[in-house]
Coordinates of C-alpha atoms in Angstrom, one line a residue:
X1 CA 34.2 48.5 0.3
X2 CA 31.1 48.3 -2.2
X3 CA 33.3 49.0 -5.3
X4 CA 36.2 46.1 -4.1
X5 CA 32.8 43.8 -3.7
X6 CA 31.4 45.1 -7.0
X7 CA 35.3 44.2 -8.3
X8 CA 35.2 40.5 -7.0
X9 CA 31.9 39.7 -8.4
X10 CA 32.7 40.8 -12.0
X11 CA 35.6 38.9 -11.9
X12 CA 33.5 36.0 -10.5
X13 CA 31.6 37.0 -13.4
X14 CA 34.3 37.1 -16.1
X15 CA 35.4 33.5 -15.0
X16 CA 32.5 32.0 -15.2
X17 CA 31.2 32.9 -18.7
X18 CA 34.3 30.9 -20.6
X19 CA 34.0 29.8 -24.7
X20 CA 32.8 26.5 -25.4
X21 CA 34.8 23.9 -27.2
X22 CA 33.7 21.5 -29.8
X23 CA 31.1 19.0 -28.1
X24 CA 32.4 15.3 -27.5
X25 CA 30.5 12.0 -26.5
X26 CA 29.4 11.3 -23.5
X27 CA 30.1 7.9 -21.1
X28 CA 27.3 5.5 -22.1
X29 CA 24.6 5.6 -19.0
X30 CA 22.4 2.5 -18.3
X31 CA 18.7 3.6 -17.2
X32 CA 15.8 0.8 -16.6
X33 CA 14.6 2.0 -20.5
X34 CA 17.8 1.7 -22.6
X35 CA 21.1 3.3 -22.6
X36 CA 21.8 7.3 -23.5
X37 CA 25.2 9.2 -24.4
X38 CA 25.1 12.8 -24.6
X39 CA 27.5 15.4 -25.7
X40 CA 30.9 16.1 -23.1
X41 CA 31.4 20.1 -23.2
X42 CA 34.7 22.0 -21.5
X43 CA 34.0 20.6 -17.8
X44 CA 30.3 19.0 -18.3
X45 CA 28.5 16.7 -19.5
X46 CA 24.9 16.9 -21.1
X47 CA 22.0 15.2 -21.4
X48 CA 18.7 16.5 -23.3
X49 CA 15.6 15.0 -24.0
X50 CA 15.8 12.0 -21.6
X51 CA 12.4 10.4 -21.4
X52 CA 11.2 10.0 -17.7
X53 CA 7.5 8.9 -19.3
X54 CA 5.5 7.5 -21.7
X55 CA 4.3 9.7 -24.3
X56 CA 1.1 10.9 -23.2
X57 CA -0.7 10.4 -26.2
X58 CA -3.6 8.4 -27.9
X59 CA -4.9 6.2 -24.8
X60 CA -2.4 7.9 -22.3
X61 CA -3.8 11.5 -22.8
X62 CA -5.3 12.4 -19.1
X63 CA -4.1 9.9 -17.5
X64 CA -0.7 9.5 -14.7
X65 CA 2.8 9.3 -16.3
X66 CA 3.3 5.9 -17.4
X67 CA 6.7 3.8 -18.4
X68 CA 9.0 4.8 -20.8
X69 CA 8.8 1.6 -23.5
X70 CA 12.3 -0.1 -23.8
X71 CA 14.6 1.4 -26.8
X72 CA 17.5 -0.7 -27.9
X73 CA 21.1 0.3 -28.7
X74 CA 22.2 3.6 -27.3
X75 CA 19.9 6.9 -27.7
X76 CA 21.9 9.9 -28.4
X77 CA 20.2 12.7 -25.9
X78 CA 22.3 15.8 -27.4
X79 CA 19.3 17.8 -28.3
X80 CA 15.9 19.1 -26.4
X81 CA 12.8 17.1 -26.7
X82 CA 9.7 19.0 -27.5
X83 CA 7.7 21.5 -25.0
X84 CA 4.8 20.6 -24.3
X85 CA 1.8 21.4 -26.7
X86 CA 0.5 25.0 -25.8
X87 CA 0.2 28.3 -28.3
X88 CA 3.0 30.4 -27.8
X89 CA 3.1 34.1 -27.3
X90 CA 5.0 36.5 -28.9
X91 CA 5.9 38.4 -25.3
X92 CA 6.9 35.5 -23.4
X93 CA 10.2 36.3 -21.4
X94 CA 11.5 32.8 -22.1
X95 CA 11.2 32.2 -25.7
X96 CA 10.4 28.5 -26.5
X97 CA 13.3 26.3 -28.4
X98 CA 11.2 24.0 -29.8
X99 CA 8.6 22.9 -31.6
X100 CA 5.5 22.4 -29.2
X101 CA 4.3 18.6 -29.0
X102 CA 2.1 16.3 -27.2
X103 CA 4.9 14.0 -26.7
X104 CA 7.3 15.8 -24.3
X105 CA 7.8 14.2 -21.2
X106 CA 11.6 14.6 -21.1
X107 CA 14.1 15.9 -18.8
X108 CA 17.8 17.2 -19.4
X109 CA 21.0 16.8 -16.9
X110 CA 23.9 18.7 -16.7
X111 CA 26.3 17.1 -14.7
X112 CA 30.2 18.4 -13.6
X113 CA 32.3 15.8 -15.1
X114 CA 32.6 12.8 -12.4
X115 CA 35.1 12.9 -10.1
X116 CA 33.9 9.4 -8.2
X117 CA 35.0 11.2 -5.0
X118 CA 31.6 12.3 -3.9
X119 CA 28.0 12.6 -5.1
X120 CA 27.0 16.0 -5.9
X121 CA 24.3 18.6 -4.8
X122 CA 21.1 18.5 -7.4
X123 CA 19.2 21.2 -8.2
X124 CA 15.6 20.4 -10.4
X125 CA 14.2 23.5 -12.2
X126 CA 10.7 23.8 -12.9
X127 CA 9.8 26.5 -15.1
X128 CA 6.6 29.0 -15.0
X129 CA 3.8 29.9 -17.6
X130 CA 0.9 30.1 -16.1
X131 CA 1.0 26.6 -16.6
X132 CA -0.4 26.8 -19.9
X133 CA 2.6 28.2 -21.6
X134 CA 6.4 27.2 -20.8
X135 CA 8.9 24.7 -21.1
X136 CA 12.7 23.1 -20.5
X137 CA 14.4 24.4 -23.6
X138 CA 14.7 28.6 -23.6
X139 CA 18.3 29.9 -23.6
X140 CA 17.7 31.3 -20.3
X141 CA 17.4 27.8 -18.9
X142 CA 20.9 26.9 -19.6
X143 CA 21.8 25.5 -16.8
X144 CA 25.4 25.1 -17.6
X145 CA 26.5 27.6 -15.0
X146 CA 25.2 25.2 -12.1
X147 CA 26.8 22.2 -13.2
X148 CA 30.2 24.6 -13.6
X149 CA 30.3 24.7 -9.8
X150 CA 30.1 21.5 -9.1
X151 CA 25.8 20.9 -9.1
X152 CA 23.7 18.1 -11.0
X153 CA 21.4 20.3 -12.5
X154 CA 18.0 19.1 -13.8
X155 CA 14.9 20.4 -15.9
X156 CA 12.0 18.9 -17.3
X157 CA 8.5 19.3 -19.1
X158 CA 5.5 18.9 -18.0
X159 CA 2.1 18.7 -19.3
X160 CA 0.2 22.2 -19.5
X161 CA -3.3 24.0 -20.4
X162 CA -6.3 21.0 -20.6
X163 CA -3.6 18.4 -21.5
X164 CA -2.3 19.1 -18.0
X165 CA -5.4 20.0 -15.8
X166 CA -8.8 18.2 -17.4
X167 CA -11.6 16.7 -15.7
X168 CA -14.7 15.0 -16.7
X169 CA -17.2 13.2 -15.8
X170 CA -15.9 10.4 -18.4
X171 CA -12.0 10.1 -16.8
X172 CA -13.6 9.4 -13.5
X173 CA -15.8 6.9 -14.5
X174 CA -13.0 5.3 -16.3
X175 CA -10.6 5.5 -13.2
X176 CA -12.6 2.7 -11.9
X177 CA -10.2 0.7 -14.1
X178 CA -7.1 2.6 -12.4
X179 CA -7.8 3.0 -8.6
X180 CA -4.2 3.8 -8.1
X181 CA -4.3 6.9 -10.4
X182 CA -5.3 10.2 -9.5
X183 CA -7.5 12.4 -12.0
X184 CA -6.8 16.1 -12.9
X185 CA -3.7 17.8 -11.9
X186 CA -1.7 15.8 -14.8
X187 CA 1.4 18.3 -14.9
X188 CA 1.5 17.8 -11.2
X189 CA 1.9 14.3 -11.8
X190 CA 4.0 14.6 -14.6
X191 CA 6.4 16.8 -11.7
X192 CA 6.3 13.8 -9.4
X193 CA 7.4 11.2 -11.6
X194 CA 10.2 13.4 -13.1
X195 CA 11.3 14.0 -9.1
X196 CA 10.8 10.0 -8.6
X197 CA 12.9 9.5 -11.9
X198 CA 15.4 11.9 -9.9
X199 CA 15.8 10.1 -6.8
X200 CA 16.4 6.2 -8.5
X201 CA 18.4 7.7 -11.5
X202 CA 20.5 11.1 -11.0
X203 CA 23.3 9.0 -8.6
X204 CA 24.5 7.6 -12.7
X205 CA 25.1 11.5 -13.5
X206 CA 27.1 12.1 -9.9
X207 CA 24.1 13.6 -8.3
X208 CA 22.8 12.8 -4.6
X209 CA 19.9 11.9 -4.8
X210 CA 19.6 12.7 -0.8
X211 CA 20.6 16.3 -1.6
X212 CA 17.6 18.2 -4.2
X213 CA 17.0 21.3 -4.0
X214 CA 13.5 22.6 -6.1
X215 CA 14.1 25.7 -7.5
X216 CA 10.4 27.3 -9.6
X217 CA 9.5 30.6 -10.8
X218 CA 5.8 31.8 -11.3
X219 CA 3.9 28.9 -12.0
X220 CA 6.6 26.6 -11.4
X221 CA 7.3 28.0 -8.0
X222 CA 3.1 27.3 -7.1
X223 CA 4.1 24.0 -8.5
X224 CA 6.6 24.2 -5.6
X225 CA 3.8 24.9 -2.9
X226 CA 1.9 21.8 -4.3
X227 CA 4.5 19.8 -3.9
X228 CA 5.4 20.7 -0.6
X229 CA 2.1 20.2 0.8
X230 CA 1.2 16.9 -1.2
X231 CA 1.4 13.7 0.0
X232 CA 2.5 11.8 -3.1
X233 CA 5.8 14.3 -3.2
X234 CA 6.8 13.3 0.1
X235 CA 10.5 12.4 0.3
X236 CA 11.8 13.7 -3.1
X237 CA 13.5 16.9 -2.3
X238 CA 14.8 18.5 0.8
X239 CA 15.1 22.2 0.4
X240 CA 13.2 24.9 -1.8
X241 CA 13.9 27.9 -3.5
X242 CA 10.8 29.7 -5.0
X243 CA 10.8 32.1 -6.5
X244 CA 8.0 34.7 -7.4
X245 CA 5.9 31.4 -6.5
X246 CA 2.7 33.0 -5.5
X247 CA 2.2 31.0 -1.7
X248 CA -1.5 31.7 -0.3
X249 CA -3.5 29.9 -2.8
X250 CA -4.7 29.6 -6.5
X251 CA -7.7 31.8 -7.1
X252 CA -10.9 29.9 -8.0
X253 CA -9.2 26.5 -7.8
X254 CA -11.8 23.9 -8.9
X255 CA -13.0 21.1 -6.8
X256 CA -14.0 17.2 -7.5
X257 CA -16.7 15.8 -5.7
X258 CA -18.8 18.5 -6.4
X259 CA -22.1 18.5 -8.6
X260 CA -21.7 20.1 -11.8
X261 CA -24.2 22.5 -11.5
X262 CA -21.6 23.9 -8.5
X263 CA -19.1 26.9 -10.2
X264 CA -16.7 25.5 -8.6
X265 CA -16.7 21.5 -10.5
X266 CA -13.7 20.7 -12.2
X267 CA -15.8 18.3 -14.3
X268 CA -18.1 21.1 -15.6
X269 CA -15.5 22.7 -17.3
X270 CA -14.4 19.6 -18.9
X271 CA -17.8 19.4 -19.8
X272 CA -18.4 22.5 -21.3
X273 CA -14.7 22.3 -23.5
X274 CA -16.7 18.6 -24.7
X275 CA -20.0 20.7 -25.8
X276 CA -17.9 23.2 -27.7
X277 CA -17.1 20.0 -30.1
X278 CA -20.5 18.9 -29.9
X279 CA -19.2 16.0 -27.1
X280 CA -21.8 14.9 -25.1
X281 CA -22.4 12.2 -22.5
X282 CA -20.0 11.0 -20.0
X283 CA -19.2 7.2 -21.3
X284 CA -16.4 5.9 -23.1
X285 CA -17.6 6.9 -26.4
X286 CA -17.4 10.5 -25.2
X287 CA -14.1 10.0 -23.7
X288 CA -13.0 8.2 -27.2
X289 CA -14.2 11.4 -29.0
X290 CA -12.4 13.7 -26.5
X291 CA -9.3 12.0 -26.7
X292 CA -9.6 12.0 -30.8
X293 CA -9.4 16.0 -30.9
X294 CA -6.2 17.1 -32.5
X295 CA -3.7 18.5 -30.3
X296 CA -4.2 22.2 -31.8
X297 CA -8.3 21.6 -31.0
X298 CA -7.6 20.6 -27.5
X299 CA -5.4 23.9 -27.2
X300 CA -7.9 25.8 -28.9
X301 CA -5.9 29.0 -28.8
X302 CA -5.8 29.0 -25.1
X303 CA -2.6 30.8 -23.4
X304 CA -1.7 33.0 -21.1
X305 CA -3.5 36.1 -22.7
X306 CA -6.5 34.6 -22.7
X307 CA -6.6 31.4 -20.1
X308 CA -9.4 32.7 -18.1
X309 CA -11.8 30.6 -19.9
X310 CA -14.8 28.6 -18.2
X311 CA -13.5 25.4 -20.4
X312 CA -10.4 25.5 -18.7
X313 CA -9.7 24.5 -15.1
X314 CA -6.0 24.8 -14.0
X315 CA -4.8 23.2 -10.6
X316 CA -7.9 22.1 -8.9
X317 CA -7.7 20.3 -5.2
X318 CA -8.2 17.1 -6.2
X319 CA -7.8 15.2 -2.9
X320 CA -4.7 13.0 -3.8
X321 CA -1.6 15.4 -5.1
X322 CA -3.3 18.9 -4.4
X323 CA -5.0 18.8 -1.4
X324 CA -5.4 21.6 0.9
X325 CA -4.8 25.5 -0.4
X326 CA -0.5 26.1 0.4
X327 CA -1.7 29.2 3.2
X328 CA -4.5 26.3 4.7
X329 CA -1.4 23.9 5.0
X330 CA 1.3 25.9 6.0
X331 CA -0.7 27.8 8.9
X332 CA -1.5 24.5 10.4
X333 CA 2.3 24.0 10.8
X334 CA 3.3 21.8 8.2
X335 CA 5.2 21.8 4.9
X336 CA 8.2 24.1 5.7
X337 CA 10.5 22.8 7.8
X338 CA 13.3 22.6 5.6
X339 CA 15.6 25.7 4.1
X340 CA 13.8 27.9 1.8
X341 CA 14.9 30.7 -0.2
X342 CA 12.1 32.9 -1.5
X343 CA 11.0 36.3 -2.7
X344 CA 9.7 38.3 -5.2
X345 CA 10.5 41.3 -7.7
X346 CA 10.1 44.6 -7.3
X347 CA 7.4 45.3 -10.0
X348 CA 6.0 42.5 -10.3
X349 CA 2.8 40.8 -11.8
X350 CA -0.7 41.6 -10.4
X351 CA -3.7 42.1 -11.9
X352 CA -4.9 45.9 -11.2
X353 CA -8.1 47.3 -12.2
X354 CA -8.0 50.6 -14.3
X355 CA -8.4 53.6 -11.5
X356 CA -8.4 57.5 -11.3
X357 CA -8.0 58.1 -7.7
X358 CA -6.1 56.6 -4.7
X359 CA -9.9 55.8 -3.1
X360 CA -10.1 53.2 -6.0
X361 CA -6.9 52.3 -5.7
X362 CA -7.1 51.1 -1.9
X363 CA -11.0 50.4 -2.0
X364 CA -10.4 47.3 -0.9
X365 CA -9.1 48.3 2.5
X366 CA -12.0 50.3 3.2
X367 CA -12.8 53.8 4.5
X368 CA -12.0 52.4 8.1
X369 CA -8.3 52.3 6.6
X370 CA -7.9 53.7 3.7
X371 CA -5.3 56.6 5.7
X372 CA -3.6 53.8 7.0
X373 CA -3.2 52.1 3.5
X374 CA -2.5 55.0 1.7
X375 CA 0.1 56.2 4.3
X376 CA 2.2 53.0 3.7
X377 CA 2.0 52.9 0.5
X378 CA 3.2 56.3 -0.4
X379 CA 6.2 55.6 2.6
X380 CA 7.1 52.9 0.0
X381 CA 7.3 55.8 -2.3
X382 CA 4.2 55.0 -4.5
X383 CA 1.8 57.9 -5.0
X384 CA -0.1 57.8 -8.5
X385 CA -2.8 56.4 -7.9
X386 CA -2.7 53.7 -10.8
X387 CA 0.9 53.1 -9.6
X388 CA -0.9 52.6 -6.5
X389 CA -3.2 49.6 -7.8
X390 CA -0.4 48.2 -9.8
X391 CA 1.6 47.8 -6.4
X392 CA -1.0 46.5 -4.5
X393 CA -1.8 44.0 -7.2
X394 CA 1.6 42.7 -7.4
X395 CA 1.8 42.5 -3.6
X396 CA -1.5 40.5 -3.5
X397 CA -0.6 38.5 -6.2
X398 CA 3.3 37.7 -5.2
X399 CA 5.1 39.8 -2.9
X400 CA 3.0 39.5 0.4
X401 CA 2.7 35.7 -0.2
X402 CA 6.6 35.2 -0.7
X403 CA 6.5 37.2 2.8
X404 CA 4.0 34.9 4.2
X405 CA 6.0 31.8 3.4
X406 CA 9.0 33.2 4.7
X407 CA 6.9 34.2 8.4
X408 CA 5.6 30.3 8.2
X409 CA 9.2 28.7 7.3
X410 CA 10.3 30.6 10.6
X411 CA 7.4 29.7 12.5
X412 CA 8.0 26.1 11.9
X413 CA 11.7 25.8 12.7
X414 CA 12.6 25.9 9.3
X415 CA 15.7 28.6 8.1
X416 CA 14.0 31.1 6.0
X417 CA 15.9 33.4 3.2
X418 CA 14.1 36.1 2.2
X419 CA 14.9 38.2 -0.6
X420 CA 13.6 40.9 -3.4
X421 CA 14.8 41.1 -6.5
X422 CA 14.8 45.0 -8.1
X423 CA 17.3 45.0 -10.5
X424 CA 16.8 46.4 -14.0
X425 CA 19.7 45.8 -16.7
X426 CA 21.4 48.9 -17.8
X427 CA 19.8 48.8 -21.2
X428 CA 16.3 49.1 -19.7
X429 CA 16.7 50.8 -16.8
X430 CA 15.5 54.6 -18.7
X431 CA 12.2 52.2 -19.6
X432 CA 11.2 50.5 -16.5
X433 CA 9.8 51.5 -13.0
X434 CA 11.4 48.5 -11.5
X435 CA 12.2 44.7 -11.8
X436 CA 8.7 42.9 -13.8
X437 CA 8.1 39.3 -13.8
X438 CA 10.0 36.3 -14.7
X439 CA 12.9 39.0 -14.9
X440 CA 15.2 37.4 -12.3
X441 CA 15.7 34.1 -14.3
X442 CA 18.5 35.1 -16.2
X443 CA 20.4 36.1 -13.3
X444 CA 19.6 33.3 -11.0
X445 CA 20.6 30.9 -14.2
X446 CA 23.8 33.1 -15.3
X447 CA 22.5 33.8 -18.6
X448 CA 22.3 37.3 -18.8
X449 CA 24.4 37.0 -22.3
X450 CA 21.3 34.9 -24.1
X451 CA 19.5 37.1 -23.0
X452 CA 20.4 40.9 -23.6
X453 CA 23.2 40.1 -26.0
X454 CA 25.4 43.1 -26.6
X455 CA 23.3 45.1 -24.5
X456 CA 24.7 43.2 -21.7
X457 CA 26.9 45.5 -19.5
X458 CA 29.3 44.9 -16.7
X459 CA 27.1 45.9 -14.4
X460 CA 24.6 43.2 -15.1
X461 CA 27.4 41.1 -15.3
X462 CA 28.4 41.4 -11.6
X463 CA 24.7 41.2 -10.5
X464 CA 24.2 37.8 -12.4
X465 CA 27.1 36.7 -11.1
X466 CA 26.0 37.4 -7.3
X467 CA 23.2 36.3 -7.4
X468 CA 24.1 32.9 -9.2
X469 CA 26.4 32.4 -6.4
X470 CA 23.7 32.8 -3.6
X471 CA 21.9 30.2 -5.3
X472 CA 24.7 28.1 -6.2
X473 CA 25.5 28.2 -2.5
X474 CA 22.0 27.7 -0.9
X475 CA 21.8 24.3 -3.2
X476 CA 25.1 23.1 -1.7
X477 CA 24.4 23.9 1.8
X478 CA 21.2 25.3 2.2
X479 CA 22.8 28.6 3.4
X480 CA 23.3 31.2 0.4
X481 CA 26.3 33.0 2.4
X482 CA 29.5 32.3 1.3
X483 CA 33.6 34.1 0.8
X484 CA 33.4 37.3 -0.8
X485 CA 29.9 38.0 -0.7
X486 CA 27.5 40.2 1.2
X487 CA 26.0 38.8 4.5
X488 CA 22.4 37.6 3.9
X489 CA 20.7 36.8 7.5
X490 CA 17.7 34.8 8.4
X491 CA 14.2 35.9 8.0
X492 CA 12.4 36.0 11.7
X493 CA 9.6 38.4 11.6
X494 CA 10.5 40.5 14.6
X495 CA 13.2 41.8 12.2
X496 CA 12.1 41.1 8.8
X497 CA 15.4 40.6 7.0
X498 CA 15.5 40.5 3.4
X499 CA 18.2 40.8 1.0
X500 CA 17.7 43.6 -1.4
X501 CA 18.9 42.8 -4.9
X502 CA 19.4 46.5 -5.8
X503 CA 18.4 48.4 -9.1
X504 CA 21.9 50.7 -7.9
X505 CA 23.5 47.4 -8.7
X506 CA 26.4 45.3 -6.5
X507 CA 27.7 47.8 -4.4
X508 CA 24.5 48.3 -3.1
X509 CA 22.7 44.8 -2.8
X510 CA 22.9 43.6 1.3
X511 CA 20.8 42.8 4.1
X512 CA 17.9 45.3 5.1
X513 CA 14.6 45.5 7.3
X514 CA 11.8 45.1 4.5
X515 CA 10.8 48.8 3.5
X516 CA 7.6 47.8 2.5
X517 CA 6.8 46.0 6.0
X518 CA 3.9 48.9 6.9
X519 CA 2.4 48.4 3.2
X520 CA 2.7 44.3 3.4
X521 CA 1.2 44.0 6.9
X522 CA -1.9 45.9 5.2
X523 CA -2.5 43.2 2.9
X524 CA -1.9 40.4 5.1
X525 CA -4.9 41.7 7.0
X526 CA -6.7 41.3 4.3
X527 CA -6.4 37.3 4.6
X528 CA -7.8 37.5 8.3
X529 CA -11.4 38.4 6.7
X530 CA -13.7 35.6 7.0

């Protein structure tokens, strides 16, 4: 049975990775801005570097998404528009394809070739980074795959680091001119009006605008939580897949509305990024100043290696888009009463302290339970104690949250898939312990070939191509089962069902009972101190 299942997939696999043939125009679309053609490929059609915004530049720089200005004639969109400005890092999993800019509020559409018969399911990506690194264009972003099965797939940019999240005391004064605008959380606004743009505009492409599925890893899978619990996403998508998306909360989120002499102000650190240029005050001539630093001063080497800076705030609960913490939210019974898929990886990131001894390690359940703690973790089959800390890190961090969402999706009537992912490709497998971060991508996209080239084996064929077709099926009917396929069930926490993407491969990827239930339950306790 597992090898006639491992069979079927690869050739699932084989049939979906074709050759492409030389690129041809597109129908001409009419949006409100101006007419586009992209470039017609085998069975698809694509569109890159659509506007859905102004440029945020000049006067526009920390404040909402505005119009795109009027173009005339027709704008060829047949290659990505910039990522958004940030300082790249060498290690990132998904490599930038472009040149980093200020202007980059763009989206891309892949779109089956219309059949008029029936508007299509629409899946929006929104990629991860910390959300000070990241963008639309990697290879591993393709999202070609998707649209070969019949989905309207979408991804966009949005704004990141202190071009994304900034406050100061100098924007809110000035929002006095813009009541309607909220302040801060930029990239979150920069998410909502690429959704908006979705609902009036994907229906030209043969998407249903009635029919969006989000679909975020890492940072973009927080981005996710945000906008599930904010009132300004209401209505713009209608299932969820998140993955490795965090789900309690964003550490040290900063507030408004606090003094600035409170650690927790997102103004002070606005405030103390200004001083580091020698900006003072809080009028418009300070704001003038502030907006006049160069794009590489504003970045000022910040990314994900080194983002914990007091002059940089991140998602802060602002009181319009973000306003209560995702766990506050969601255990007040709201927010997930629609199908969600979501998980984690099996190694995945957490933050773990340097330790000698399983004491350390587990500290933080205290002596009271340290037996208890230690006991479930070595069930899991963890017993160094640095592997120890690195495990309960990443279940802190991602695991136990993805867990939590899927307990709170049941909770609320909602249909909750639950799932880990563990699977290391064939050429890395001798190197790593288990599945790390940001990993999955390339098998949820189908673009395991851009990634490990001709390290690429059929093993990690098959796997890619199982996996796509859980997620190509949960987009169309919010139900990832399908022909051919292993059974995934509902989550419901008397059971907790999970499907286990297997580092053993195909053959041995199905439905369990969480193994790490005893060693998850122990950290969730941890969220019931006061």
């Amino acid at each position: 049975m597992r090898q006639t299942i491992a069979a079927g997939v690869l050739s699932m696999a084989c049939s979906l990775v074709g050759g492409m043939v030389q690129a041809q125009p597109t129908k001409v679309i009419s949006l409100d801005a101006g007419k586009i053609q992209g470039a017609s490929q085998d069975n698809i059609d694509v569109y890159k570097g659509i506007p859905f915004a102004a440029a945020p530049i000049g006067e526009l720089r920390w404040r909402a998404p505005q119009p795109v200005p009027a173009w005339d004639g027709i704008r060829q969109v047949t290659q990505y528009g910039h990522d958004c400005m940030q300082k790249p890092f060498p290690s990132d999993a998904a490599p930038l394809g472009t040149a980093p800019s200020e202007d980059c509020l763009v989206l891309n559409v892949w779109a089956p070739k219309q059949d008029k018969k029936s508007l299509k399911p629409v899946m929006v990506w929104i990629y991860g980074g910390g959300f000070v690194n990241g963008g639309a264009s990697p290879a591993v972003y393709d999202a070609s795959q998707f649209a070969e099965q019949g989905i309207v797939a979408v991804s966009f940019n949005y704004r990141l680091g202190r071009f994304g999240f900034f406050a100061h005391p100098a924007l809110t004064k000035q929002q006095r001119k813009y009541p309607e605008e909220a302040l801060g959380n930029y990239g979150f606004m920069d998410q909502i009006a690429a959704l908006k743009w979705v609902k009036n505009n994907i229906s030209k492409f043969g998407g249903d605008p009635k029919q969006v599925t989000l679909v975020g890893e890492s940072a973009g899978g927080f981005s996710e939580h945000v906008l599930l619990t904010s009132p300004k996403a209401k209505g713009l998508f209608n299932q969820a897949i998140i993955q490795s998306g965090l789900g309690r909360q964003w550490e040290h989120a900063k507030r408004f509305g606090v003094p600035l002499s409170d650690p927790d102000s997102a103004e002070a650190t606005g405030v103390a990024f200004a001083k580091q240029w020698g900006i003072e005050g809080n009028n418009e001539q300070a704001l003038k100043k502030l907006r006049s630093l160069s794009a590489d001063q504003v970045v000022h080497d910040m990314n994900m290696m080194n983002m914990n800076t007091p002059t940089y705030a991140g998602p802060m609960l602002d009181g319009r888009i973000m306003v209560k913490q995702p766990q506050e939210y969601y255990m007040s019974g709201k927010g997930l009463a629609m199908p969600i898929m979501v998980g984690a990886n099996s190694s995945d990131i957490g933050f773990a302290p340097s330790v000698t001894s399983t004491q350390q390690a587990l500290a933080i359940f205290g002596n009271a339970n340290y037996h208890q703690a230690l006991a479930a973790y070595k069930q899991s089959g963890v017993t160094q104690p640095q592997e120890i800390a690195q495990a309960l890190a990443s279940d802190r961090l991602m695991v136990e949250p993805a867990r939590f969402v899927a307990q709170q999706v049941d909770k609320q009537g909602g249909d909750a898939y639950f799932y880990r992912f563990g699977y290391v490709a064939d050429s890395l497998k001798s190197q790593w312990p288990g599945a790390y971060h940001a990993t999955d991508i390339p098998y949820t996209f189908n673009t395991v070939k851009a990634k490990y080239g001709d390290q690429l084996t059929n093993n990690d064929s098959a796997m890619a191509a199982l996996i796509h077709q859980y997620w190509v099926n949960f987009i169309k009917r919010g139900d990832p089962n399908g022909e051919g396929i292993p059974a995934w069930d509902l989550y419901q926490d008397d059971g907790h069902e999970m499907m286990l993407f297997s580092n053993r491969g195909v053959a041995y990827s199905h439905t369990v009972s969480d193994p790490w239930t005893a060693r998850l339950d122990m950290v969730a306790h941890l969220y019931d101190k006061p």
